[in-house]
Short mmCIF file of N, CA, C and O in Angstrom, two decimals:
data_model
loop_
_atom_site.label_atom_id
_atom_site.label_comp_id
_atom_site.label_asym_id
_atom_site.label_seq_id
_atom_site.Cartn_x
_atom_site.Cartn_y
_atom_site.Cartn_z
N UNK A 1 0.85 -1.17 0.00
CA UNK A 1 0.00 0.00 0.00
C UNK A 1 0.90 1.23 0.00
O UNK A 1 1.85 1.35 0.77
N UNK A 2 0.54 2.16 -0.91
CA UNK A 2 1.23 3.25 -0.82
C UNK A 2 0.49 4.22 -0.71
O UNK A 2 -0.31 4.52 -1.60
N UNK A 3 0.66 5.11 0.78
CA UNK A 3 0.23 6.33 0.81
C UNK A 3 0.77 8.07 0.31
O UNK A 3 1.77 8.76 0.51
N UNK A 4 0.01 8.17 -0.11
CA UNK A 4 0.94 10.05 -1.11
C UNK A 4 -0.15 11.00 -0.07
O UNK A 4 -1.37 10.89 0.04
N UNK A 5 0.81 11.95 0.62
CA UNK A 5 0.51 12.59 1.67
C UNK A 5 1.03 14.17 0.86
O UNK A 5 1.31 15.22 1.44
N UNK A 6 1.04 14.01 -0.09
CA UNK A 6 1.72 15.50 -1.01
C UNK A 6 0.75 16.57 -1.05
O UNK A 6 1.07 17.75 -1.23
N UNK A 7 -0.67 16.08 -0.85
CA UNK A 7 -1.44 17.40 -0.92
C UNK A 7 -1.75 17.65 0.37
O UNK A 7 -1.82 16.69 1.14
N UNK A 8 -1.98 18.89 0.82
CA UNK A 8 -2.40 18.61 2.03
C UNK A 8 -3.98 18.57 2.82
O UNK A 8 -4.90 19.39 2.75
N UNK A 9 -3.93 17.70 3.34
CA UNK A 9 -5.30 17.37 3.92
C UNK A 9 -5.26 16.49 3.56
O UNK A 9 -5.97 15.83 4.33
N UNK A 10 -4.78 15.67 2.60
CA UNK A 10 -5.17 14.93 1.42
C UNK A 10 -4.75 13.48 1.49
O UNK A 10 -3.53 13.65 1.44
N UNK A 11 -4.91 12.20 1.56
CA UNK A 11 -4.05 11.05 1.77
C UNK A 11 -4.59 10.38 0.07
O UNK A 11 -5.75 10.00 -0.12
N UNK A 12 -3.95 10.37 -0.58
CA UNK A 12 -4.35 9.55 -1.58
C UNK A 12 -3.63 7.97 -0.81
O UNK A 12 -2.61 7.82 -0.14
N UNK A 13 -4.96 6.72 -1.39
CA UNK A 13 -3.98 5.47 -1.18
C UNK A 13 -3.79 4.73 -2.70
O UNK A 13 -4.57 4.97 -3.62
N UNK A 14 -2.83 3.96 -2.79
CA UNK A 14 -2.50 3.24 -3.81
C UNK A 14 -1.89 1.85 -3.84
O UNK A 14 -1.00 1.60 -3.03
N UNK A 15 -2.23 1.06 -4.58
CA UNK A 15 -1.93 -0.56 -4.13
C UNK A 15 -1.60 -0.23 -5.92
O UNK A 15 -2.61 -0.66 -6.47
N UNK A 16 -1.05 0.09 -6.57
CA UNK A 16 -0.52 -0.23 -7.60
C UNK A 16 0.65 -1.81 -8.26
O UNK A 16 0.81 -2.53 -9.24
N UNK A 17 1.19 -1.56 -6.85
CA UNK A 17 2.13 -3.03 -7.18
C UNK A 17 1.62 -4.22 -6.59
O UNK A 17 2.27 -5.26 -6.58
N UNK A 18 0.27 -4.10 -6.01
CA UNK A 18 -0.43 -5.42 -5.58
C UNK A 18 -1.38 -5.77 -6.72
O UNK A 18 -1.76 -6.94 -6.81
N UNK A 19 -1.79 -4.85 -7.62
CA UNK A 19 -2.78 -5.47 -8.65
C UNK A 19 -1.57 -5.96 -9.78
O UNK A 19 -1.75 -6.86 -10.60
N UNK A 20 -0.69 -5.41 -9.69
CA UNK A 20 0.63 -5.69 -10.77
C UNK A 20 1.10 -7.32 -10.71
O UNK A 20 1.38 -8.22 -11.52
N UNK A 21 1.04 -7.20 -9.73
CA UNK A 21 1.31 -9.17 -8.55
C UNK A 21 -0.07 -9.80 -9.14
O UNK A 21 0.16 -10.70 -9.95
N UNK A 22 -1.01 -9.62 -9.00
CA UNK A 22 -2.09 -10.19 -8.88
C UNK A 22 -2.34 -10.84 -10.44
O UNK A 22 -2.72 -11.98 -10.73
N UNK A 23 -1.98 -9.65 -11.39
CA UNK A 23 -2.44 -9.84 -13.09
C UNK A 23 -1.14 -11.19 -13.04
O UNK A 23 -1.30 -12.41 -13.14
N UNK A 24 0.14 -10.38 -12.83
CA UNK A 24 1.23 -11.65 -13.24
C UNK A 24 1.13 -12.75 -12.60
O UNK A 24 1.77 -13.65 -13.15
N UNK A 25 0.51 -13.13 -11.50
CA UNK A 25 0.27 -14.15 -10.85
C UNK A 25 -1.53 -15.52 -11.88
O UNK A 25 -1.92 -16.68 -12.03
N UNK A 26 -1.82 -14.11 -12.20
CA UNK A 26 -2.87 -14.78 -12.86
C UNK A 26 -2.46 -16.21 -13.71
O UNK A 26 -1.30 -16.29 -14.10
N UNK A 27 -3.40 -17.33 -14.01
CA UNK A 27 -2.72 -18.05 -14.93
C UNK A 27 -3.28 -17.85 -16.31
O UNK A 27 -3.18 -18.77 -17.13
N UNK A 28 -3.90 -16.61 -16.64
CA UNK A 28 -4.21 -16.45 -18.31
C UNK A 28 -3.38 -15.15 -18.26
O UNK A 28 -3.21 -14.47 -17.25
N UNK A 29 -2.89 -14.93 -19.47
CA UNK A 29 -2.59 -13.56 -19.96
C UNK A 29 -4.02 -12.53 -19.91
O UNK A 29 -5.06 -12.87 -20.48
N UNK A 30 -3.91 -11.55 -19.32
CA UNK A 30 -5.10 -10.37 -19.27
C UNK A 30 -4.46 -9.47 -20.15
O UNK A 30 -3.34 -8.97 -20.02
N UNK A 31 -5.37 -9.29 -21.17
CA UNK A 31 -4.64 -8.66 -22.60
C UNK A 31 -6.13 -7.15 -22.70
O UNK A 31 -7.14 -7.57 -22.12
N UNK A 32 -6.21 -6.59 -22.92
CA UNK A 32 -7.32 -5.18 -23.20
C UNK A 32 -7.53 -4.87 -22.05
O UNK A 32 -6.71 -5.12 -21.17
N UNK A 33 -8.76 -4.20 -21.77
CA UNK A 33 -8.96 -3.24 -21.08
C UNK A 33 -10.70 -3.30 -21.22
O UNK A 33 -11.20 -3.38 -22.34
N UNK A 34 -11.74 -3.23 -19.71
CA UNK A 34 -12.94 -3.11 -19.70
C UNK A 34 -12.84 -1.56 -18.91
O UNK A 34 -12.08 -1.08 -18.08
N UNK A 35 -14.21 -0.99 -19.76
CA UNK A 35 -14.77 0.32 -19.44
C UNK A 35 -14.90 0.09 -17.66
O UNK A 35 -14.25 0.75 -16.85
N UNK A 36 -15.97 -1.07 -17.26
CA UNK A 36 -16.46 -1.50 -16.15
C UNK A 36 -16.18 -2.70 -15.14
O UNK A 36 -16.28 -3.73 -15.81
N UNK A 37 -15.97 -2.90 -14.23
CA UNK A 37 -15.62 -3.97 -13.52
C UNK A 37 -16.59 -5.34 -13.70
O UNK A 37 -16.42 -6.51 -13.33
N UNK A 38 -17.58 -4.75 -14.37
CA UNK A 38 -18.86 -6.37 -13.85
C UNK A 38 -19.27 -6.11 -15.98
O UNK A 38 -19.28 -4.97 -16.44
N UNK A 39 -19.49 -7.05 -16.69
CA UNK A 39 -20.97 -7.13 -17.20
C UNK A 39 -22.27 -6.60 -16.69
O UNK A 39 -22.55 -6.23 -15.55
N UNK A 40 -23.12 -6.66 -17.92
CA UNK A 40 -24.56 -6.40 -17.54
C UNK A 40 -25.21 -7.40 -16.59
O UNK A 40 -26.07 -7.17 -15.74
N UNK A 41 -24.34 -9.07 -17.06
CA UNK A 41 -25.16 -10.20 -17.11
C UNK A 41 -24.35 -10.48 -15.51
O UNK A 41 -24.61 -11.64 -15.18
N UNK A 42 -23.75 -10.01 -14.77
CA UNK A 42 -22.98 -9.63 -13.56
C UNK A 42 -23.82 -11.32 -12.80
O UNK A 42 -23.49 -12.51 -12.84
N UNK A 43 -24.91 -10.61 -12.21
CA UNK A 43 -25.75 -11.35 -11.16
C UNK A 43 -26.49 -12.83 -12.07
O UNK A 43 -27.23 -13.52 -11.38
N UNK A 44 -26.30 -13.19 -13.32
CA UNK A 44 -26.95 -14.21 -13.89
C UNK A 44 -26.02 -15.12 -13.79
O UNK A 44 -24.84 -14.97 -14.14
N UNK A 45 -26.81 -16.68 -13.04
CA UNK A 45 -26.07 -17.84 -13.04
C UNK A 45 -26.69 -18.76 -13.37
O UNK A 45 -27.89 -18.83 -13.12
N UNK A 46 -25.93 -19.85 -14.13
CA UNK A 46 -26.46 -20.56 -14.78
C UNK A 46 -27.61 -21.68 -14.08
O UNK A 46 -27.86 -21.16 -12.99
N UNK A 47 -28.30 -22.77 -14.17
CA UNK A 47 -28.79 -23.31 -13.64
C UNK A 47 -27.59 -24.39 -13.56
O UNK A 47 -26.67 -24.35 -14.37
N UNK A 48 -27.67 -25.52 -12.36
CA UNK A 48 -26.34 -26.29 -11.91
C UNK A 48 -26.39 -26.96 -13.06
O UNK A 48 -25.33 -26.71 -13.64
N UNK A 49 -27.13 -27.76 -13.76
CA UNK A 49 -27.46 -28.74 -14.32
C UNK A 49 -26.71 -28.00 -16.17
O UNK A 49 -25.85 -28.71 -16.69
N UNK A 50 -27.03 -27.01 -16.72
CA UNK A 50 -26.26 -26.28 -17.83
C UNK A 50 -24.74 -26.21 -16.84
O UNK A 50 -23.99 -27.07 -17.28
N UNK A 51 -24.20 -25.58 -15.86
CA UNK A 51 -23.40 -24.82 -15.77
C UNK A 51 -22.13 -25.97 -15.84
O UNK A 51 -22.17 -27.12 -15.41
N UNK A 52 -20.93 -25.25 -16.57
CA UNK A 52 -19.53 -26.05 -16.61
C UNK A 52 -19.03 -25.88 -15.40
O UNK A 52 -18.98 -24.67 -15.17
N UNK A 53 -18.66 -26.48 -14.58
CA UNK A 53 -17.42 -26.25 -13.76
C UNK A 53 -16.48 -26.63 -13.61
O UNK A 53 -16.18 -27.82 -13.73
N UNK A 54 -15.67 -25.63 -13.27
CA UNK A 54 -14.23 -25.50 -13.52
C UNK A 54 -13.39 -26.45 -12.91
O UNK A 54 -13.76 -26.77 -11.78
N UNK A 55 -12.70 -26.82 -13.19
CA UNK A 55 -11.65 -28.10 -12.92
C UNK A 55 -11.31 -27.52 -11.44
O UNK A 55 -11.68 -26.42 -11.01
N UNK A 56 -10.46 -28.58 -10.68
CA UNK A 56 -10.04 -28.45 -9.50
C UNK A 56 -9.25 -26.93 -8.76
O UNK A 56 -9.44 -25.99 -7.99
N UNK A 57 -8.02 -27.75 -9.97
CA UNK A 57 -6.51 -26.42 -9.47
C UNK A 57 -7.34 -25.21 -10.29
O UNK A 57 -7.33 -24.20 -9.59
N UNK A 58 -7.87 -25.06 -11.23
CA UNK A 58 -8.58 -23.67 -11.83
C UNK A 58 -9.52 -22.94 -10.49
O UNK A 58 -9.60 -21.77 -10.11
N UNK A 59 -10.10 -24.06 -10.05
CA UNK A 59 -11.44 -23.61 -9.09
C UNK A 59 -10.45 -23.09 -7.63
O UNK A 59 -11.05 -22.39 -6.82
N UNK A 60 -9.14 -23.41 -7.36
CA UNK A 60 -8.38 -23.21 -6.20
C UNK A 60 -7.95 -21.84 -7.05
O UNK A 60 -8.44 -20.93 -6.39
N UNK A 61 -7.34 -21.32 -8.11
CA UNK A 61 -6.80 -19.97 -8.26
C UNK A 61 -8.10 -19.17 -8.48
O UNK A 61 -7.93 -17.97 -8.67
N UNK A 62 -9.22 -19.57 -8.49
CA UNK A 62 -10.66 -18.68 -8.96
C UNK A 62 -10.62 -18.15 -7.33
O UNK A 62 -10.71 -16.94 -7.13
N UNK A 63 -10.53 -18.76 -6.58
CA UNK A 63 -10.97 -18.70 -5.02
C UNK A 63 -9.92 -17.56 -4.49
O UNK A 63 -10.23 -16.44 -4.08
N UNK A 64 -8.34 -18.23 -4.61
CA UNK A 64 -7.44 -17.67 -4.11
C UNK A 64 -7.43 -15.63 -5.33
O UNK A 64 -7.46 -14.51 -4.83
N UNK A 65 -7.41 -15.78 -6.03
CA UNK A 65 -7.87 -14.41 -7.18
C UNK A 65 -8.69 -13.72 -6.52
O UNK A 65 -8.30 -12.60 -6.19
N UNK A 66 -9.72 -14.05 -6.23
CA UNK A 66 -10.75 -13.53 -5.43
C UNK A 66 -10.72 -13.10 -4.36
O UNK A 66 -11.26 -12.00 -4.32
N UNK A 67 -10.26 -13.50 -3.22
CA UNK A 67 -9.69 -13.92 -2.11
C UNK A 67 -8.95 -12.00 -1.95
O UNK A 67 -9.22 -11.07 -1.19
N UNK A 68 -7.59 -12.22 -3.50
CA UNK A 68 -7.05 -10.86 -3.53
C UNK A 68 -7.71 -9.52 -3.41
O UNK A 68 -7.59 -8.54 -2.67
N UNK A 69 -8.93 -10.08 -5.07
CA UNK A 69 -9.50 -9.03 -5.18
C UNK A 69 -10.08 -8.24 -3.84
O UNK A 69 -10.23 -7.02 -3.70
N UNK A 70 -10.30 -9.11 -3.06
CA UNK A 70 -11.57 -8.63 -1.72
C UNK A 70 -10.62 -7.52 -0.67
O UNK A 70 -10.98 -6.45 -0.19
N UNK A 71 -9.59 -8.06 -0.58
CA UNK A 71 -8.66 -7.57 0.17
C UNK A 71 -8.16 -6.20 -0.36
O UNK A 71 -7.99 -5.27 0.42
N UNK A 72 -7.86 -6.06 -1.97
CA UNK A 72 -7.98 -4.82 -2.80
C UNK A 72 -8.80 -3.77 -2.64
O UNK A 72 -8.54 -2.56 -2.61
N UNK A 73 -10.24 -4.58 -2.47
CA UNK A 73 -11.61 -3.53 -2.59
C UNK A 73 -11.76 -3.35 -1.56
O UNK A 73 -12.88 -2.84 -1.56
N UNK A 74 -11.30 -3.41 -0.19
CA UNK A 74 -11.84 -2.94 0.93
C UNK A 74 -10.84 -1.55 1.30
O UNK A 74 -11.18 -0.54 1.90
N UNK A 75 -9.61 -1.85 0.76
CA UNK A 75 -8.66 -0.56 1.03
C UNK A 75 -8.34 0.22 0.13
O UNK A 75 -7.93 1.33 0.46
N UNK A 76 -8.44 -0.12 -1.20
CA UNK A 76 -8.04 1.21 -1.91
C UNK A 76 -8.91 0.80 -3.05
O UNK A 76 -8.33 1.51 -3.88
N UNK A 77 -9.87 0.20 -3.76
CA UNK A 77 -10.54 0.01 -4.87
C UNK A 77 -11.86 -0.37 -4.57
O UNK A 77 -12.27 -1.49 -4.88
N UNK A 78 -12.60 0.50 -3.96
CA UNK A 78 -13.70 0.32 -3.67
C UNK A 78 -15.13 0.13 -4.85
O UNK A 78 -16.31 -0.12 -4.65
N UNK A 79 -14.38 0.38 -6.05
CA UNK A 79 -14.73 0.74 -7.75
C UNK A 79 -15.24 -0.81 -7.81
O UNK A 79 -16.41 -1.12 -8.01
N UNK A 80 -14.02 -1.87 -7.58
CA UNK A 80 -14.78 -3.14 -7.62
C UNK A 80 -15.50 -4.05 -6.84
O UNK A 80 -15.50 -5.25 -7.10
N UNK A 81 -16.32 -3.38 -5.55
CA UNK A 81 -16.77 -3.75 -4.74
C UNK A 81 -18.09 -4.78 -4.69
O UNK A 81 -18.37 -5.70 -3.92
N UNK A 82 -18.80 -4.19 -5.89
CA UNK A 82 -19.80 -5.04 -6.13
C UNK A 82 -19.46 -6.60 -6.85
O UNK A 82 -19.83 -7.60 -6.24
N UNK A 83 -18.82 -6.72 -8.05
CA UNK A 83 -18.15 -7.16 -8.67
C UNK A 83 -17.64 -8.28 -7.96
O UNK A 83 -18.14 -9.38 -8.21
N UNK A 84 -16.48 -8.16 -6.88
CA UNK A 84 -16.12 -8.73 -5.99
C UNK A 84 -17.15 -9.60 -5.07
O UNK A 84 -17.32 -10.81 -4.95
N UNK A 85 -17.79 -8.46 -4.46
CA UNK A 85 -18.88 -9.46 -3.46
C UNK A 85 -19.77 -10.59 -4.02
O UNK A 85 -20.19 -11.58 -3.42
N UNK A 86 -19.97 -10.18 -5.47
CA UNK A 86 -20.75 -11.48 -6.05
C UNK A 86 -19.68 -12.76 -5.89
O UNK A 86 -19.58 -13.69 -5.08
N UNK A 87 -18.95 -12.32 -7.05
CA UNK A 87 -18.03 -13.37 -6.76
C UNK A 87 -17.57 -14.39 -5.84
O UNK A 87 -17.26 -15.57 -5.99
N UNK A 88 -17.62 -13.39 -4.58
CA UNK A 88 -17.00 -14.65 -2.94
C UNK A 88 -18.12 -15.37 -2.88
O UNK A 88 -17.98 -16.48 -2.37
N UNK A 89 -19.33 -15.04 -3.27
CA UNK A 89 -20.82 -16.06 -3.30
C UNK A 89 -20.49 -17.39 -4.03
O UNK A 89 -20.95 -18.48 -3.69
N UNK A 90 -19.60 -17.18 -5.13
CA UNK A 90 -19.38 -17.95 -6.30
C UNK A 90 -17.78 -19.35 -6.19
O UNK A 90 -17.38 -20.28 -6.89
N UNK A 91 -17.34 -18.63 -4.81
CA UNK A 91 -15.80 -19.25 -5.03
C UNK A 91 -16.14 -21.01 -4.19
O UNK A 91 -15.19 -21.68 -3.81
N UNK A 92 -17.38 -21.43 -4.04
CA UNK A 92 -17.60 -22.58 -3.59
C UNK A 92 -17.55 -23.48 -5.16
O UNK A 92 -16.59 -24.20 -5.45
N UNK A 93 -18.20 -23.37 -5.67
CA UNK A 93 -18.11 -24.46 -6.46
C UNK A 93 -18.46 -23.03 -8.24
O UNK A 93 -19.53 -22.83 -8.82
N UNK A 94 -17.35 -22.51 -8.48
CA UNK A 94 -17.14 -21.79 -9.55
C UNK A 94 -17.37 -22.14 -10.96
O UNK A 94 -16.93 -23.24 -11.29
N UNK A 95 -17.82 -21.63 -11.62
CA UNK A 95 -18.35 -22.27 -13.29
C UNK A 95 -17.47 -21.34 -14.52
O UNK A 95 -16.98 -20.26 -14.19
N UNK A 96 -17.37 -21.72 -15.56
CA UNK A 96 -16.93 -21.22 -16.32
C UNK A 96 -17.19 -19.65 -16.96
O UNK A 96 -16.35 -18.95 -17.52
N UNK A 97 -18.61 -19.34 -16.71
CA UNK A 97 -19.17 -17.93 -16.61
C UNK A 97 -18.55 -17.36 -15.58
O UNK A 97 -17.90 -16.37 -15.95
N UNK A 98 -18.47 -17.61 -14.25
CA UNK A 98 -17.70 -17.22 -13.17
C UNK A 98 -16.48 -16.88 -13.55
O UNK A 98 -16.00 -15.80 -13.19
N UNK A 99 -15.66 -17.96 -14.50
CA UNK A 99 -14.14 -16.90 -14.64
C UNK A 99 -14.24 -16.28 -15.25
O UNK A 99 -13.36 -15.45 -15.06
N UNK A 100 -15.18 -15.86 -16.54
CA UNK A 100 -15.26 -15.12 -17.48
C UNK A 100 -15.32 -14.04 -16.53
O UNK A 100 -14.25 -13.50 -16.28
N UNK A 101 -16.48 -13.56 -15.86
CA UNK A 101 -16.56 -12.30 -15.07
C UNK A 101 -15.07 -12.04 -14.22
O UNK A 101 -14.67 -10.89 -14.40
N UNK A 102 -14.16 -12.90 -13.32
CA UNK A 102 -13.38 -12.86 -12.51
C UNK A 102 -12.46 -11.92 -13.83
O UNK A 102 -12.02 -10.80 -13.56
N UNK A 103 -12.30 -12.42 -14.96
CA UNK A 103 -11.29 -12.13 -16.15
C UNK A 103 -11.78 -10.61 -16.43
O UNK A 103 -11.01 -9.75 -16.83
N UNK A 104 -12.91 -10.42 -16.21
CA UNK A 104 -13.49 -9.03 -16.53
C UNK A 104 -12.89 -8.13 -15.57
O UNK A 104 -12.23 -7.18 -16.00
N UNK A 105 -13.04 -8.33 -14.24
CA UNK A 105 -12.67 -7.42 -13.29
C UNK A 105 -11.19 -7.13 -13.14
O UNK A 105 -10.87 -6.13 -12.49
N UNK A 106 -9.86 -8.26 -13.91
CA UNK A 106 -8.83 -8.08 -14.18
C UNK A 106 -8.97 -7.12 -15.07
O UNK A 106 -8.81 -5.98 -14.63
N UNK A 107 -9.29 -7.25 -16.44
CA UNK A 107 -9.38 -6.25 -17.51
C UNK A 107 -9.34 -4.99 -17.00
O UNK A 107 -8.45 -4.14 -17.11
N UNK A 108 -10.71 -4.92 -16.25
CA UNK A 108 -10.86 -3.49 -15.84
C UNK A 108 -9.76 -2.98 -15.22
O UNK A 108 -9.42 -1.82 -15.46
N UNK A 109 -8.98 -3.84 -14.25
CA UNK A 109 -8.09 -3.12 -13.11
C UNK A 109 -6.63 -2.77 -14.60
O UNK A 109 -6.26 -1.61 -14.77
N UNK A 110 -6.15 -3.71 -15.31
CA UNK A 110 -5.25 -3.58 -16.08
C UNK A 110 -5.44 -2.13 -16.75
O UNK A 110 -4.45 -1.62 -17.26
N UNK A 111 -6.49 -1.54 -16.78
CA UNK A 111 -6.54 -0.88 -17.86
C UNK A 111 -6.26 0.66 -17.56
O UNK A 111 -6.26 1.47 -18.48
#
């Protein structure tokens, strides 16, 4: 966490080299850039019976990713807060729509 105390009154905070960790730690390349942290389709989940889910070690970095994000949005990125909270709903048994969105909220932060 980095705090800039240069203006006065003023504390800007910044976690710049923790989302930097987080993308390179990722196991896909995060390549563009989203306007928004979530989709429209944010809160839509599949029914169990359609939905793919994600292999084991995928479903352990969906959790642990998440896990980051939360810790991000409570201290300096409050932008992906919603985004996030769905998600920790999701890190029990995660589906392939689920990383798509998780991949979204990278985008956004990369960008």
């Amino acid at each position: 966490i980095t705090l800039d105390f240069e203006t006065k009154g003023v504390v800007r905070i910044s976690m710049v080299d923790y989302i930097k960790e987080i993308l390179k730690c990722f196991p896909e390349e995060i390549e563009g850039e989203a306007a928004t942290p979530a989709p429209n389709h944010l809160f839509l989940v599949r029914d169990e019976s359609e939905a793919v889910k994600l292999p084991e070690e995928q479903a352990v970095c969906f959790h642990h990713t998440v896990a980051q994000l939360l810790f991000l949005s409570t201290r300096a990125r409050r932008d992906i807060q919603v985004a996030v909270a769905f998600l920790t709903t999701r890190v029990k048994s995660p589906d392939e729509d689920d990383w798509g969105k998780l991949k979204r909220v990278l985008k956004y932060l990369n960008g």
